[in-house]
Coordinates of N, CA, C and O in Angstrom, one line a residue:
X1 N 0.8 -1.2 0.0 CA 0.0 0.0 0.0 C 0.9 1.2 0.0 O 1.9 1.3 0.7
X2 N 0.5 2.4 -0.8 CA 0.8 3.4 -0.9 C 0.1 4.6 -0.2 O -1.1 4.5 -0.1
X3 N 0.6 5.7 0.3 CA -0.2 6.5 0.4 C 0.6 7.8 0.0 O 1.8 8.1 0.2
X4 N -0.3 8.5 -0.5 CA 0.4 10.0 -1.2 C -0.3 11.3 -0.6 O -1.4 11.4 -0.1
X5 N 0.6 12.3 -0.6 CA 0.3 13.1 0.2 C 0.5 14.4 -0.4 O 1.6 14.8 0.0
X6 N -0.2 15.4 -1.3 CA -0.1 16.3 -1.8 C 0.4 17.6 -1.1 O -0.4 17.8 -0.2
X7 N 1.3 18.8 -1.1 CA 1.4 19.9 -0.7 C 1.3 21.1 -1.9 O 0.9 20.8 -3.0
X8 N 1.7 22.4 -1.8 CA 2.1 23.5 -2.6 C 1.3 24.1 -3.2 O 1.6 25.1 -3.8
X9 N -0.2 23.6 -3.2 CA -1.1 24.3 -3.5 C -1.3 25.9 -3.3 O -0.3 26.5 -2.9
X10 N -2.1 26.5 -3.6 CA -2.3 27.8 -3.1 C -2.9 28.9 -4.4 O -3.0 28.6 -5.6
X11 N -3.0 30.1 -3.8 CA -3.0 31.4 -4.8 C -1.6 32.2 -5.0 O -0.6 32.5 -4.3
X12 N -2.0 32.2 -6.6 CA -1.2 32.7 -7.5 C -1.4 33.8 -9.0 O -2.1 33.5 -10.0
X13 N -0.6 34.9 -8.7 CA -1.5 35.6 -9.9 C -0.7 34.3 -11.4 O 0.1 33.4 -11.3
X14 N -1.7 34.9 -12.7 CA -1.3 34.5 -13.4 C 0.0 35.4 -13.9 O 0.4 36.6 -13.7
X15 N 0.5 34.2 -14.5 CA 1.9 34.4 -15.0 C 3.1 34.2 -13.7 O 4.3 34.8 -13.7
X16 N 2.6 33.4 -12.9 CA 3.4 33.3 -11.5 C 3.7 31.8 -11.2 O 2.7 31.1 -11.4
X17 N 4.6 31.3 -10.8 CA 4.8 29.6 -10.4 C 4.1 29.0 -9.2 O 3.4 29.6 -8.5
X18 N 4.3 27.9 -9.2 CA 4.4 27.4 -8.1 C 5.0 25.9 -8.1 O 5.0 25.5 -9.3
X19 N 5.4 25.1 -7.2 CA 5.6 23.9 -7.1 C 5.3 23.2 -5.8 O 5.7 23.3 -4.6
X20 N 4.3 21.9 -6.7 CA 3.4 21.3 -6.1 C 4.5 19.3 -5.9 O 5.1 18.7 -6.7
X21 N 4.1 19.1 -4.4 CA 5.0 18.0 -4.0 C 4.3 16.7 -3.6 O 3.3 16.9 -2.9
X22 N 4.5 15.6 -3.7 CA 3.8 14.4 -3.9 C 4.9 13.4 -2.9 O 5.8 12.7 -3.4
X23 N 4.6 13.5 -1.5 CA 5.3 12.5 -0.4 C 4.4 11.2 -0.5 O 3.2 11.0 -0.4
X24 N 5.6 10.1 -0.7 CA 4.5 9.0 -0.9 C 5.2 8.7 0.9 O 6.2 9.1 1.4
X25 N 4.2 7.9 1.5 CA 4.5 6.8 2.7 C 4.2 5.3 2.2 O 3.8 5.1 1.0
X26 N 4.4 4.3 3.1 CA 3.7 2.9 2.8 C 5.5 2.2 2.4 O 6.5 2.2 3.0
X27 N 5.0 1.8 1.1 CA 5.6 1.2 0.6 C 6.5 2.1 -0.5 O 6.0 3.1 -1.1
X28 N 7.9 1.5 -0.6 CA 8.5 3.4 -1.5 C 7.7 3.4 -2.9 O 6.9 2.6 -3.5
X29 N 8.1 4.8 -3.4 CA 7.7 5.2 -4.5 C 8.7 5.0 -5.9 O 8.4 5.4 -7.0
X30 N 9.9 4.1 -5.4 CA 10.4 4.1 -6.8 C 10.1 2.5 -7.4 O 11.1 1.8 -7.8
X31 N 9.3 2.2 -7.4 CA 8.6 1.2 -8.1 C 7.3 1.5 -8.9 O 6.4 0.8 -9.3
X32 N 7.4 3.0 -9.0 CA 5.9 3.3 -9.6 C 6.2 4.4 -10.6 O 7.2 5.1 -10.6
X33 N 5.1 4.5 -11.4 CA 5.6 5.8 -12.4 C 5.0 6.9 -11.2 O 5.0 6.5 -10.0
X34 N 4.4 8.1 -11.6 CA 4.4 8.8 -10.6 C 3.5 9.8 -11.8 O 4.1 10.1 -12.8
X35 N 2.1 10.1 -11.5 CA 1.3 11.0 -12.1 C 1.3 12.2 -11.5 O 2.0 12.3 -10.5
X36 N 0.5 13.4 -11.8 CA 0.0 14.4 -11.8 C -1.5 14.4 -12.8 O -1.4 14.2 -14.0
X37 N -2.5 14.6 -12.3 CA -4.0 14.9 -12.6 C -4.6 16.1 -11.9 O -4.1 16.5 -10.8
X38 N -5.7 16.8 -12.5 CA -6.1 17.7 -12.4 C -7.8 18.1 -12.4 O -8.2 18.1 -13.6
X39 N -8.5 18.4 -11.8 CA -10.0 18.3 -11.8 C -10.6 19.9 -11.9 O -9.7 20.7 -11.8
X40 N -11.3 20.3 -12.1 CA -12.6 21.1 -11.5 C -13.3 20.8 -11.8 O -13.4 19.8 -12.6
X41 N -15.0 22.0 -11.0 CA -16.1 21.1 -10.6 C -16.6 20.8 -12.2 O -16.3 21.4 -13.3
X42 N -17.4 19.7 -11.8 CA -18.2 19.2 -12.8 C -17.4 18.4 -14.1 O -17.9 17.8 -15.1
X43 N -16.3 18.5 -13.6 CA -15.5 17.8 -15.2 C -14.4 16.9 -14.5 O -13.8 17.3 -13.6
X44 N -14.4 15.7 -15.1 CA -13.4 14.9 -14.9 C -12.4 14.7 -15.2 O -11.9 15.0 -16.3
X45 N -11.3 14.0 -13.8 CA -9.9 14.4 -13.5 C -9.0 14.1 -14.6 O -8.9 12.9 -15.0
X46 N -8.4 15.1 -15.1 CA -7.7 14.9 -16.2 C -6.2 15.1 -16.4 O -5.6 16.0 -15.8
X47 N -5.7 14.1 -17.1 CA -4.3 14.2 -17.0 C -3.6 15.2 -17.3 O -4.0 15.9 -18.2
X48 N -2.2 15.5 -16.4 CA -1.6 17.0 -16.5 C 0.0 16.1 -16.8 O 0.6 16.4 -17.8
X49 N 0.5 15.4 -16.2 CA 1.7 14.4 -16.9 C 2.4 13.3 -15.7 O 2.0 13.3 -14.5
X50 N 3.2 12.7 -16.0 CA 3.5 11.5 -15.8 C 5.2 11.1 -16.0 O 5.8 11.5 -17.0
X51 N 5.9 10.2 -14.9 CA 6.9 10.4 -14.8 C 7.4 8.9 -14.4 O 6.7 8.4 -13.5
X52 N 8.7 8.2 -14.9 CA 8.6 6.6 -14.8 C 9.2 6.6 -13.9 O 9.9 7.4 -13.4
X53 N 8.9 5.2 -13.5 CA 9.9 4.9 -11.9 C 11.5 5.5 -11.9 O 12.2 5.7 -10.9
X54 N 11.8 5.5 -12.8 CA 13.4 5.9 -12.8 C 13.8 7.4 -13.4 O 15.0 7.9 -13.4
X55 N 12.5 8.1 -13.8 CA 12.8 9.7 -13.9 C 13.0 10.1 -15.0 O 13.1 11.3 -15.4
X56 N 13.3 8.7 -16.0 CA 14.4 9.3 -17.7 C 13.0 9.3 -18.4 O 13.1 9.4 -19.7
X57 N 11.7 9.4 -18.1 CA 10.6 9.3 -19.4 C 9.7 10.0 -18.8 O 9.1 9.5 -17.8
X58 N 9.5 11.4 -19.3 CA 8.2 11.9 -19.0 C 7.3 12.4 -20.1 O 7.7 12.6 -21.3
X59 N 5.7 12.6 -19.7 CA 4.9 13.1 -20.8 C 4.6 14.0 -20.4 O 5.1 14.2 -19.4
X60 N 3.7 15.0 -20.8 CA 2.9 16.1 -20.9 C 1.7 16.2 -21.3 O 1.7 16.1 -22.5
X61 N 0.4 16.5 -20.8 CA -0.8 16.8 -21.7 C -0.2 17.9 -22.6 O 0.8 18.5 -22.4
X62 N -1.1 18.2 -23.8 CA 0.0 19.2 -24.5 C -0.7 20.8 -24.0 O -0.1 21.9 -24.3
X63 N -2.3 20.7 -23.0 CA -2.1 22.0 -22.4 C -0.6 22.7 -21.6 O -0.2 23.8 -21.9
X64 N -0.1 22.1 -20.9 CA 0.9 22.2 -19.9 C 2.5 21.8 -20.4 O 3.4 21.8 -19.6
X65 N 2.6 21.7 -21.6 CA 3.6 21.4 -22.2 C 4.5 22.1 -22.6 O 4.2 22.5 -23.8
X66 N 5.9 22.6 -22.2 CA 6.4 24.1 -22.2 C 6.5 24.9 -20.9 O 7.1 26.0 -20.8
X67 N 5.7 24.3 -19.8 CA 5.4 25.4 -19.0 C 5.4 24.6 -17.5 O 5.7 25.1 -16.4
X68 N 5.0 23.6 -17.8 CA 4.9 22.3 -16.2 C 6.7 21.5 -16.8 O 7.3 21.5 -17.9
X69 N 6.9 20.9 -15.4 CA 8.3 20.3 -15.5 C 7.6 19.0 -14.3 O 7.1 19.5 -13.3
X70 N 7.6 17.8 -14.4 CA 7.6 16.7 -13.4 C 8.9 16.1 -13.2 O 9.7 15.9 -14.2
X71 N 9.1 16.0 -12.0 CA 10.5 15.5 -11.7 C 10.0 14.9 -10.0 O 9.0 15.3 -9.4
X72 N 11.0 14.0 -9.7 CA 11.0 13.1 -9.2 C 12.8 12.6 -8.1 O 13.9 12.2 -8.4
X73 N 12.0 13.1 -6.9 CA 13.4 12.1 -5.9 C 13.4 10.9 -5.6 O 12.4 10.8 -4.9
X74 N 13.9 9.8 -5.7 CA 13.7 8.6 -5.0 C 14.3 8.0 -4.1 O 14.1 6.9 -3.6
X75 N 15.4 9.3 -3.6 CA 15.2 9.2 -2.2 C 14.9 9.8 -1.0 O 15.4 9.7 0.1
X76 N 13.9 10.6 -1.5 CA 13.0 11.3 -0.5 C 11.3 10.8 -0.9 O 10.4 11.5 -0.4
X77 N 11.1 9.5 -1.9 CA 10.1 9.3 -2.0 C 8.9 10.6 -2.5 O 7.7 10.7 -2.4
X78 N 9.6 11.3 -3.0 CA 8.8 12.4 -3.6 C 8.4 12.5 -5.3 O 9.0 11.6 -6.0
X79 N 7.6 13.2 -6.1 CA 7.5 13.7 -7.3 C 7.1 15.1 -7.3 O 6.1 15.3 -6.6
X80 N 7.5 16.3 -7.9 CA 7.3 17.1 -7.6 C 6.5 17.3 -9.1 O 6.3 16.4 -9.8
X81 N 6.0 18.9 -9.5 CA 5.3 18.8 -10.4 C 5.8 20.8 -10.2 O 5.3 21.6 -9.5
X82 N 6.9 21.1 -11.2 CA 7.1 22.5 -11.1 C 6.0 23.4 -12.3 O 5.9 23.0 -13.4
X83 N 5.4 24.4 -11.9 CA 4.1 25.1 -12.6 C 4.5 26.4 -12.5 O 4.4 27.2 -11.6
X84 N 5.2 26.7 -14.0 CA 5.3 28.8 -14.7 C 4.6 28.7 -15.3 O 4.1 27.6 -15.7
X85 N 4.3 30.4 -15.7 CA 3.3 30.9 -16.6 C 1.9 30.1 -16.4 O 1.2 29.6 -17.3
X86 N 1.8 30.4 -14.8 CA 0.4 29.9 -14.7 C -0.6 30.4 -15.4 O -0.5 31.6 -15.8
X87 N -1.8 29.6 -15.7 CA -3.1 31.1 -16.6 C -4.2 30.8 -15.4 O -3.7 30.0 -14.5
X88 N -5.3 31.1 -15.2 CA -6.6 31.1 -14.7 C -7.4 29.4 -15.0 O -8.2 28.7 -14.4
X89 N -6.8 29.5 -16.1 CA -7.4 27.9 -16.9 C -6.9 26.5 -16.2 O -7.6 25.5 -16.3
X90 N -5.1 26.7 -15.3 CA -4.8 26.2 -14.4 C -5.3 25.6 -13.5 O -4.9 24.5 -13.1
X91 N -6.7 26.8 -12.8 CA -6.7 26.6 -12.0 C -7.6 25.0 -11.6 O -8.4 24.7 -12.5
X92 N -7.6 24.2 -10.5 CA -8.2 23.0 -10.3 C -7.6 22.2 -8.8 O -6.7 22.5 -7.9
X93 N -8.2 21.5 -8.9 CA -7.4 20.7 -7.4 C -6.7 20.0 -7.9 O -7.2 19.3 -8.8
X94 N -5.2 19.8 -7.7 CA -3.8 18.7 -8.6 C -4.0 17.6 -7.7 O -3.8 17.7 -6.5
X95 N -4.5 16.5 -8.3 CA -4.1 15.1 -7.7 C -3.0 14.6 -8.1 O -2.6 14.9 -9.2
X96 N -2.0 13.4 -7.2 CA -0.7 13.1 -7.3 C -1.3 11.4 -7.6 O -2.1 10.9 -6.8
X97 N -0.9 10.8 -8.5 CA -0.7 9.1 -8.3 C 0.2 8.4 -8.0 O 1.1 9.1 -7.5
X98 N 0.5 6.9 -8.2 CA 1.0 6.3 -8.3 C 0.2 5.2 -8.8 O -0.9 4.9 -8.5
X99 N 1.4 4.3 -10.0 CA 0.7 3.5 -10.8 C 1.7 2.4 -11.5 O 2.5 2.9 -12.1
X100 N 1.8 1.2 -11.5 CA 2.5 -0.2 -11.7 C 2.0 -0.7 -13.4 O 2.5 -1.7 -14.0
X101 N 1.3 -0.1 -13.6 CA 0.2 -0.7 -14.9 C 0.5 -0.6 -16.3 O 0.0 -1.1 -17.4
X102 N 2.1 0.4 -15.8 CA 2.2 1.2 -17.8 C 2.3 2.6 -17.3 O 1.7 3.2 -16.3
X103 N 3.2 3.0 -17.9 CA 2.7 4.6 -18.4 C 2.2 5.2 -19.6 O 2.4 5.1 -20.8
X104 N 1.4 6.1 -18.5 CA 0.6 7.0 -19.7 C -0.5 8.4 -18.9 O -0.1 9.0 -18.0
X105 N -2.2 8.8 -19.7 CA -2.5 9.1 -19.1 C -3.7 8.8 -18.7 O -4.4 9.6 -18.2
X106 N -4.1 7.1 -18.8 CA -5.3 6.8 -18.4 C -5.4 6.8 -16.9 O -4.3 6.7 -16.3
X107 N -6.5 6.8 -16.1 CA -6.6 6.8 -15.2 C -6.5 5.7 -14.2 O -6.2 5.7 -13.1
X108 N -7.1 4.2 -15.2 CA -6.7 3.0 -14.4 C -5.4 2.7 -15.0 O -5.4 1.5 -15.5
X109 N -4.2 3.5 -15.2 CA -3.2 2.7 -15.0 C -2.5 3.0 -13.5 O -1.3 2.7 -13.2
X110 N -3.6 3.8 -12.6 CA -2.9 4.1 -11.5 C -3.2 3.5 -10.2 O -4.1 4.0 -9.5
X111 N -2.5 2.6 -9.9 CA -3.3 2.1 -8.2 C -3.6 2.8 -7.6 O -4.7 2.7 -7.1
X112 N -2.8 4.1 -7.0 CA -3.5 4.8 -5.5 C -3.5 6.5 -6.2 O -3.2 6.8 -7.3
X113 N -3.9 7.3 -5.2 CA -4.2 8.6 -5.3 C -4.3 9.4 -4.1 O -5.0 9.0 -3.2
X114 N -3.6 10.5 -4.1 CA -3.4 11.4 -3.0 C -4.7 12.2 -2.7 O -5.6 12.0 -3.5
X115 N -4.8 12.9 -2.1 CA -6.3 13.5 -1.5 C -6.5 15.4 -2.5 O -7.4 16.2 -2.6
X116 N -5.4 15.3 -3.0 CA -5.5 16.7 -3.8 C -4.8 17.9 -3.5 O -4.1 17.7 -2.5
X117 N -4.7 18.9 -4.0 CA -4.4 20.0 -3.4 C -4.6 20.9 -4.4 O -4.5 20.7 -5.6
X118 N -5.2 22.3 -3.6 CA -5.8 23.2 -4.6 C -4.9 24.2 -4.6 O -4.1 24.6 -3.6
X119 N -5.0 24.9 -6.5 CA -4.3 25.8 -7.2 C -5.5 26.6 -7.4 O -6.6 26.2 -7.7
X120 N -5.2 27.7 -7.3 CA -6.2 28.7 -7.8 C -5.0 29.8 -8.6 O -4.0 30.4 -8.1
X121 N -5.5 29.8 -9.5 CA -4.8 31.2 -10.6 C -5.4 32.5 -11.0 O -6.0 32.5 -12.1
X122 N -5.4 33.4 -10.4 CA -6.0 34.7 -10.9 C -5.3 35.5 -11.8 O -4.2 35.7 -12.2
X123 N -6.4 35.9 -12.1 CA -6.0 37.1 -13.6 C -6.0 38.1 -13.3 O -5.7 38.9 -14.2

């Protein structure tokens, strides 16, 4: 069992950073790729990018591409998810995964899921 633990959330004007941190506990995290997902209301959580157990492969949805960086310690059991040139469009609650299944950005290729953390971006 995993458990993930999201931080770095917060307000930010647009065009400002932030970076958002994914502590796994349980069992370690370098056996897993290591997601980033993204929600608001009424629309389903959708992939923001994805990073392999070993750090050398990552993807991007191509909103966030250019502008998000995922990177990953494995030995602080962390993934981090660095965010410039935020816009308003950003904004959502970031869920963190972990997942054994493949990488990619479906949703069941991820076993567990962190509780969220909210970004809000103003204009």
């Amino acid at each position: 069992q995993v458990q993930l633990a999201e931080s770095g959330g917060g307000l930010v004007q647009a065009g400002g950073s932030l970076r958002l941190s994914c502590a796994a506990s349980g069992r370690t995290f370098d056996g897993y790729a290591g997601g980033w997902f993204r929600q608001t209301p009424g629309k389903e959580r959708e992939f923001v990018a994805v990073i392999s157990s070993s750090g050398k492969i990552t993807y991007y949805d191509d909103s966030v591409k250019a502008r998000f960086t995922i990177s990953r310690d494995n030995a602080k059991n962390t993934v981090y998810l660095q965010m410039n040139s935020l816009k308003p469009e950003d904004t959502a609650v970031y869920y963190c995964a972990a997942g054994s299944r493949g990488l990619g950005r479906a949703r069941d290729l991820y076993n567990y899921w962190g509780q969220g953390t909210r970004v809000t971006v103003s204009s």
